[in-house]
Amino acid sequence: MDIFAYLYGLLVLFGGVMGYIRKDSVVSLVAGSVFGSLILYSARIVSKNPRNYQPMLGMSFLLMTLSSWRFSVTGAMMPMFYVSIISLLFVLRYSLRAYFE
């Protein structure tokens, strides 16, 4: 069971809900729900078969790219900078898994 991947998905989901609660941002709610759900699904796939890391790598890379772009546009540290860093760590984690497989 890939507990870190599940925590990552829950963090993204929770972030979307908090964006909606604090700023009334429907976009945050939808994006957090979609990305969080897809990451949780990818975590389930990786937990069942660790060699099937491609969905998780793809979702992490996509979220890293989008959050980095959003951070560069807004310049706001919260939350996009932190999402970018966490996503980068997951991209590195699964890239290393792919490299050493």
GROMACS .gro file of N, CA and C in nm:
model
  303
    1MET      N    1   0.084  -0.118   0.000
    1MET     CA    2   0.000   0.000   0.000
    1MET      C    3   0.089   0.125   0.000
    2ASP      N    4   0.068   0.210  -0.096
    2ASP     CA    5   0.148   0.331  -0.111
    2ASP      C    6   0.083   0.445  -0.032
    3ILE      N    7   0.113   0.451   0.095
    3ILE     CA    8   0.048   0.546   0.186
    3ILE      C    9   0.078   0.691   0.148
    4PHE      N   10   0.199   0.717   0.100
    4PHE     CA   11   0.234   0.855   0.061
    4PHE      C   12   0.152   0.903  -0.058
    5ALA      N   13   0.125   0.813  -0.151
    5ALA     CA   14   0.044   0.850  -0.268
    5ALA      C   15  -0.100   0.880  -0.225
    6TYR      N   16  -0.152   0.802  -0.132
    6TYR     CA   17  -0.287   0.829  -0.082
    6TYR      C   18  -0.291   0.963  -0.007
    7LEU      N   19  -0.190   0.991   0.071
    7LEU     CA   20  -0.185   1.119   0.142
    7LEU      C   21  -0.175   1.237   0.045
    8TYR      N   22  -0.101   1.218  -0.062
    8TYR     CA   23  -0.088   1.320  -0.166
    8TYR      C   24  -0.225   1.349  -0.229
    9GLY      N   25  -0.298   1.245  -0.263
    9GLY     CA   26  -0.431   1.262  -0.320
    9GLY      C   27  -0.527   1.330  -0.224
   10LEU      N   28  -0.522   1.290  -0.098
   10LEU     CA   29  -0.608   1.353   0.002
   10LEU      C   30  -0.571   1.499   0.024
   11LEU      N   31  -0.442   1.529   0.020
   11LEU     CA   32  -0.397   1.667   0.035
   11LEU      C   33  -0.450   1.755  -0.077
   12VAL      N   34  -0.444   1.706  -0.200
   12VAL     CA   35  -0.494   1.782  -0.315
   12VAL      C   36  -0.646   1.799  -0.304
   13LEU      N   37  -0.715   1.695  -0.268
   13LEU     CA   38  -0.860   1.701  -0.250
   13LEU      C   39  -0.898   1.800  -0.140
   14PHE      N   40  -0.829   1.791  -0.028
   14PHE     CA   41  -0.854   1.881   0.085
   14PHE      C   42  -0.823   2.027   0.047
   15GLY      N   43  -0.718   2.048  -0.031
   15GLY     CA   44  -0.683   2.183  -0.075
   15GLY      C   45  -0.791   2.245  -0.161
   16GLY      N   46  -0.851   2.166  -0.248
   16GLY     CA   47  -0.961   2.216  -0.330
   16GLY      C   48  -1.082   2.256  -0.246
   17VAL      N   49  -1.114   2.173  -0.148
   17VAL     CA   50  -1.226   2.205  -0.059
   17VAL      C   51  -1.196   2.330   0.022
   18MET      N   52  -1.073   2.342   0.072
   18MET     CA   53  -1.036   2.461   0.151
   18MET      C   54  -1.038   2.588   0.065
   19GLY      N   55  -0.997   2.578  -0.060
   19GLY     CA   56  -1.004   2.693  -0.151
   19GLY      C   57  -1.147   2.739  -0.172
   20TYR      N   58  -1.238   2.643  -0.177
   20TYR     CA   59  -1.379   2.678  -0.192
   20TYR      C   60  -1.434   2.741  -0.064
   21ILE      N   61  -1.398   2.684   0.050
   21ILE     CA   62  -1.448   2.737   0.178
   21ILE      C   63  -1.394   2.877   0.206
   22ARG      N   64  -1.266   2.897   0.186
   22ARG     CA   65  -1.203   3.025   0.221
   22ARG      C   66  -1.228   3.137   0.120
   23LYS      N   67  -1.226   3.102  -0.010
   23LYS     CA   68  -1.234   3.207  -0.113
   23LYS      C   69  -1.358   3.195  -0.201
   24ASP      N   70  -1.447   3.103  -0.170
   24ASP     CA   71  -1.564   3.076  -0.255
   24ASP      C   72  -1.524   3.045  -0.399
   25SER      N   73  -1.414   2.976  -0.415
   25SER     CA   74  -1.360   2.945  -0.548
   25SER      C   75  -1.412   2.810  -0.595
   26VAL      N   76  -1.506   2.814  -0.688
   26VAL     CA   77  -1.560   2.691  -0.745
   26VAL      C   78  -1.453   2.621  -0.828
   27VAL      N   79  -1.366   2.701  -0.891
   27VAL     CA   80  -1.257   2.644  -0.971
   27VAL      C   81  -1.166   2.559  -0.882
   28SER      N   82  -1.134   2.607  -0.763
   28SER     CA   83  -1.052   2.530  -0.669
   28SER      C   84  -1.121   2.400  -0.630
   29LEU      N   85  -1.249   2.408  -0.605
   29LEU     CA   86  -1.324   2.289  -0.567
   29LEU      C   87  -1.324   2.186  -0.678
   30VAL      N   88  -1.351   2.230  -0.800
   30VAL     CA   89  -1.356   2.136  -0.913
   30VAL      C   90  -1.217   2.080  -0.941
   31ALA      N   91  -1.115   2.167  -0.950
   31ALA     CA   92  -0.980   2.121  -0.979
   31ALA      C   93  -0.928   2.028  -0.869
   32GLY      N   94  -0.948   2.066  -0.744
   32GLY     CA   95  -0.904   1.981  -0.634
   32GLY      C   96  -0.975   1.847  -0.632
   33SER      N   97  -1.104   1.849  -0.662
   33SER     CA   98  -1.181   1.724  -0.664
   33SER      C   99  -1.136   1.633  -0.778
   34VAL      N  100  -1.119   1.691  -0.896
   34VAL     CA  101  -1.079   1.611  -1.012
   34VAL      C  102  -0.938   1.556  -0.994
   35PHE      N  103  -0.843   1.645  -0.965
   35PHE     CA  104  -0.705   1.600  -0.949
   35PHE      C  105  -0.690   1.507  -0.828
   36GLY      N  106  -0.753   1.543  -0.717
   36GLY     CA  107  -0.745   1.458  -0.598
   36GLY      C  108  -0.800   1.319  -0.623
   37SER      N  109  -0.914   1.312  -0.691
   37SER     CA  110  -0.975   1.182  -0.721
   37SER      C  111  -0.887   1.100  -0.816
   38LEU      N  112  -0.832   1.165  -0.918
   38LEU     CA  113  -0.745   1.093  -1.012
   38LEU      C  114  -0.616   1.046  -0.946
   39ILE      N  115  -0.563   1.127  -0.855
   39ILE     CA  116  -0.442   1.086  -0.783
   39ILE      C  117  -0.473   0.970  -0.689
   40LEU      N  118  -0.588   0.976  -0.623
   40LEU     CA  119  -0.627   0.865  -0.535
   40LEU      C  120  -0.647   0.736  -0.616
   41TYR      N  121  -0.706   0.749  -0.733
   41TYR     CA  122  -0.724   0.632  -0.819
   41TYR      C  123  -0.588   0.578  -0.864
   42SER      N  124  -0.497   0.670  -0.900
   42SER     CA  125  -0.362   0.628  -0.940
   42SER      C  126  -0.289   0.562  -0.823
   43ALA      N  127  -0.311   0.613  -0.703
   43ALA     CA  128  -0.249   0.553  -0.584
   43ALA      C  129  -0.300   0.411  -0.564
   44ARG      N  130  -0.427   0.390  -0.592
   44ARG     CA  131  -0.485   0.256  -0.581
   44ARG      C  132  -0.419   0.161  -0.682
   45ILE      N  133  -0.398   0.211  -0.804
   45ILE     CA  134  -0.334   0.129  -0.908
   45ILE      C  135  -0.191   0.093  -0.867
   46VAL      N  136  -0.115   0.193  -0.818
   46VAL     CA  137   0.023   0.169  -0.776
   46VAL      C  138   0.028   0.075  -0.656
   47SER      N  139  -0.070   0.086  -0.567
   47SER     CA  140  -0.071  -0.002  -0.450
   47SER      C  141  -0.095  -0.147  -0.488
   48LYS      N  142  -0.177  -0.168  -0.590
   48LYS     CA  143  -0.203  -0.305  -0.634
   48LYS      C  144  -0.084  -0.365  -0.707
   49ASN      N  145  -0.017  -0.283  -0.790
   49ASN     CA  146   0.097  -0.331  -0.867
   49ASN      C  147   0.201  -0.220  -0.875
   50PRO      N  148   0.307  -0.225  -0.796
   50PRO     CA  149   0.407  -0.118  -0.794
   50PRO      C  150   0.473  -0.092  -0.930
   51ARG      N  151   0.470  -0.188  -1.019
   51ARG     CA  152   0.529  -0.167  -1.152
   51ARG      C  153   0.439  -0.084  -1.243
   52ASN      N  154   0.317  -0.063  -1.202
   52ASN     CA  155   0.222   0.014  -1.281
   52ASN      C  156   0.216   0.158  -1.227
   53TYR      N  157   0.328   0.227  -1.235
   53TYR     CA  158   0.343   0.360  -1.178
   53TYR      C  159   0.310   0.472  -1.278
   54GLN      N  160   0.287   0.439  -1.404
   54GLN     CA  161   0.271   0.540  -1.509
   54GLN      C  162   0.156   0.638  -1.483
   55PRO      N  163   0.037   0.593  -1.439
   55PRO     CA  164  -0.069   0.692  -1.412
   55PRO      C  165  -0.030   0.791  -1.302
   56MET      N  166   0.037   0.742  -1.199
   56MET     CA  167   0.077   0.831  -1.090
   56MET      C  168   0.184   0.928  -1.135
   57LEU      N  169   0.278   0.881  -1.213
   57LEU     CA  170   0.383   0.968  -1.267
   57LEU      C  171   0.321   1.075  -1.357
   58GLY      N  172   0.227   1.036  -1.441
   58GLY     CA  173   0.161   1.131  -1.529
   58GLY      C  174   0.080   1.236  -1.454
   59MET      N  175   0.005   1.192  -1.354
   59MET     CA  176  -0.076   1.288  -1.276
   59MET      C  177   0.014   1.382  -1.197
   60SER      N  178   0.121   1.332  -1.140
   60SER     CA  179   0.213   1.415  -1.063
   60SER      C  180   0.280   1.517  -1.155
   61PHE      N  181   0.321   1.473  -1.273
   61PHE     CA  182   0.385   1.564  -1.369
   61PHE      C  183   0.287   1.671  -1.416
   62LEU      N  184   0.164   1.633  -1.445
   62LEU     CA  185   0.064   1.729  -1.490
   62LEU      C  186   0.034   1.832  -1.381
   63LEU      N  187   0.016   1.785  -1.258
   63LEU     CA  188  -0.012   1.878  -1.148
   63LEU      C  189   0.109   1.966  -1.119
   64MET      N  190   0.229   1.912  -1.129
   64MET     CA  191   0.350   1.992  -1.109
   64MET      C  192   0.358   2.102  -1.214
   65THR      N  193   0.332   2.068  -1.338
   65THR     CA  194   0.339   2.164  -1.447
   65THR      C  195   0.235   2.275  -1.431
   66LEU      N  196   0.111   2.236  -1.404
   66LEU     CA  197   0.005   2.336  -1.390
   66LEU      C  198   0.024   2.425  -1.268
   67SER      N  199   0.064   2.366  -1.157
   67SER     CA  200   0.081   2.447  -1.036
   67SER      C  201   0.204   2.537  -1.047
   68SER      N  202   0.308   2.492  -1.115
   68SER     CA  203   0.426   2.577  -1.136
   68SER      C  204   0.391   2.695  -1.226
   69TRP      N  205   0.314   2.668  -1.330
   69TRP     CA  206   0.270   2.775  -1.418
   69TRP      C  207   0.185   2.875  -1.342
   70ARG      N  208   0.092   2.825  -1.260
   70ARG     CA  209   0.004   2.913  -1.182
   70ARG      C  210   0.085   2.995  -1.081
   71PHE      N  211   0.185   2.935  -1.021
   71PHE     CA  212   0.271   3.007  -0.928
   71PHE      C  213   0.348   3.117  -1.000
   72SER      N  214   0.397   3.089  -1.121
   72SER     CA  215   0.473   3.190  -1.195
   72SER      C  216   0.384   3.306  -1.238
   73VAL      N  217   0.257   3.281  -1.260
   73VAL     CA  218   0.164   3.388  -1.299
   73VAL      C  219   0.125   3.473  -1.179
   74THR      N  220   0.090   3.409  -1.068
   74THR     CA  221   0.040   3.483  -0.951
   74THR      C  222   0.152   3.527  -0.857
   75GLY      N  223   0.256   3.449  -0.843
   75GLY     CA  224   0.363   3.480  -0.750
   75GLY      C  225   0.327   3.451  -0.605
   76ALA      N  226   0.207   3.398  -0.582
   76ALA     CA  227   0.162   3.367  -0.446
   76ALA      C  228   0.220   3.232  -0.402
   77MET      N  229   0.283   3.232  -0.286
   77MET     CA  230   0.343   3.109  -0.234
   77MET      C  231   0.238   3.004  -0.199
   78MET      N  232   0.129   3.049  -0.140
   78MET     CA  233   0.023   2.958  -0.098
   78MET      C  234  -0.082   2.952  -0.205
   79PRO      N  235  -0.127   2.843  -0.247
   79PRO     CA  236  -0.079   2.708  -0.221
   79PRO      C  237   0.006   2.653  -0.335
   80MET      N  238   0.012   2.724  -0.446
   80MET     CA  239   0.069   2.667  -0.568
   80MET      C  240   0.217   2.631  -0.558
   81PHE      N  241   0.295   2.711  -0.489
   81PHE     CA  242   0.437   2.679  -0.474
   81PHE      C  243   0.455   2.547  -0.401
   82TYR      N  244   0.378   2.528  -0.295
   82TYR     CA  245   0.390   2.406  -0.216
   82TYR      C  246   0.337   2.284  -0.292
   83VAL      N  247   0.231   2.302  -0.369
   83VAL     CA  248   0.179   2.193  -0.451
   83VAL      C  249   0.283   2.156  -0.557
   84SER      N  250   0.350   2.257  -0.613
   84SER     CA  251   0.455   2.231  -0.713
   84SER      C  252   0.568   2.148  -0.654
   85ILE      N  253   0.612   2.184  -0.534
   85ILE     CA  254   0.723   2.113  -0.470
   85ILE      C  255   0.684   1.969  -0.435
   86ILE      N  256   0.564   1.951  -0.379
   86ILE     CA  257   0.520   1.816  -0.345
   86ILE      C  258   0.504   1.732  -0.471
   87SER      N  259   0.449   1.791  -0.575
   87SER     CA  260   0.433   1.719  -0.701
   87SER      C  261   0.569   1.683  -0.761
   88LEU      N  262   0.664   1.775  -0.751
   88LEU     CA  263   0.800   1.748  -0.800
   88LEU      C  264   0.861   1.629  -0.727
   89LEU      N  265   0.840   1.621  -0.597
   89LEU     CA  266   0.892   1.508  -0.520
   89LEU      C  267   0.831   1.376  -0.569
   90PHE      N  268   0.703   1.379  -0.602
   90PHE     CA  269   0.640   1.256  -0.653
   90PHE      C  270   0.687   1.224  -0.794
   91VAL      N  271   0.710   1.325  -0.876
   91VAL     CA  272   0.766   1.300  -1.009
   91VAL      C  273   0.903   1.236  -0.995
   92LEU      N  274   0.985   1.288  -0.906
   92LEU     CA  275   1.118   1.229  -0.883
   92LEU      C  276   1.107   1.086  -0.830
   93ARG      N  277   1.015   1.065  -0.739
   93ARG     CA  278   0.997   0.932  -0.680
   93ARG      C  279   0.964   0.827  -0.786
   94TYR      N  280   0.867   0.860  -0.871
   94TYR     CA  281   0.825   0.762  -0.971
   94TYR      C  282   0.918   0.758  -1.091
   95SER      N  283   0.990   0.866  -1.117
   95SER     CA  284   1.091   0.863  -1.223
   95SER      C  285   1.207   0.772  -1.183
   96LEU      N  286   1.246   0.782  -1.056
   96LEU     CA  287   1.351   0.692  -1.007
   96LEU      C  288   1.305   0.547  -1.008
   97ARG      N  289   1.179   0.527  -0.977
   97ARG     CA  290   1.125   0.390  -0.983
   97ARG      C  291   1.132   0.338  -1.127
   98ALA      N  292   1.101   0.424  -1.222
   98ALA     CA  293   1.107   0.384  -1.363
   98ALA      C  294   1.251   0.358  -1.406
   99TYR      N  295   1.342   0.441  -1.360
   99TYR     CA  296   1.482   0.430  -1.400
   99TYR      C  297   1.545   0.302  -1.346
  100PHE      N  298   1.516   0.269  -1.221
  100PHE     CA  299   1.579   0.152  -1.159
  100PHE      C  300   1.501   0.022  -1.179
  101GLU      N  301   1.392   0.029  -1.252
  101GLU     CA  302   1.314  -0.093  -1.275
  101GLU      C  303   1.382  -0.185  -1.373
   0.00000   0.00000   0.00000
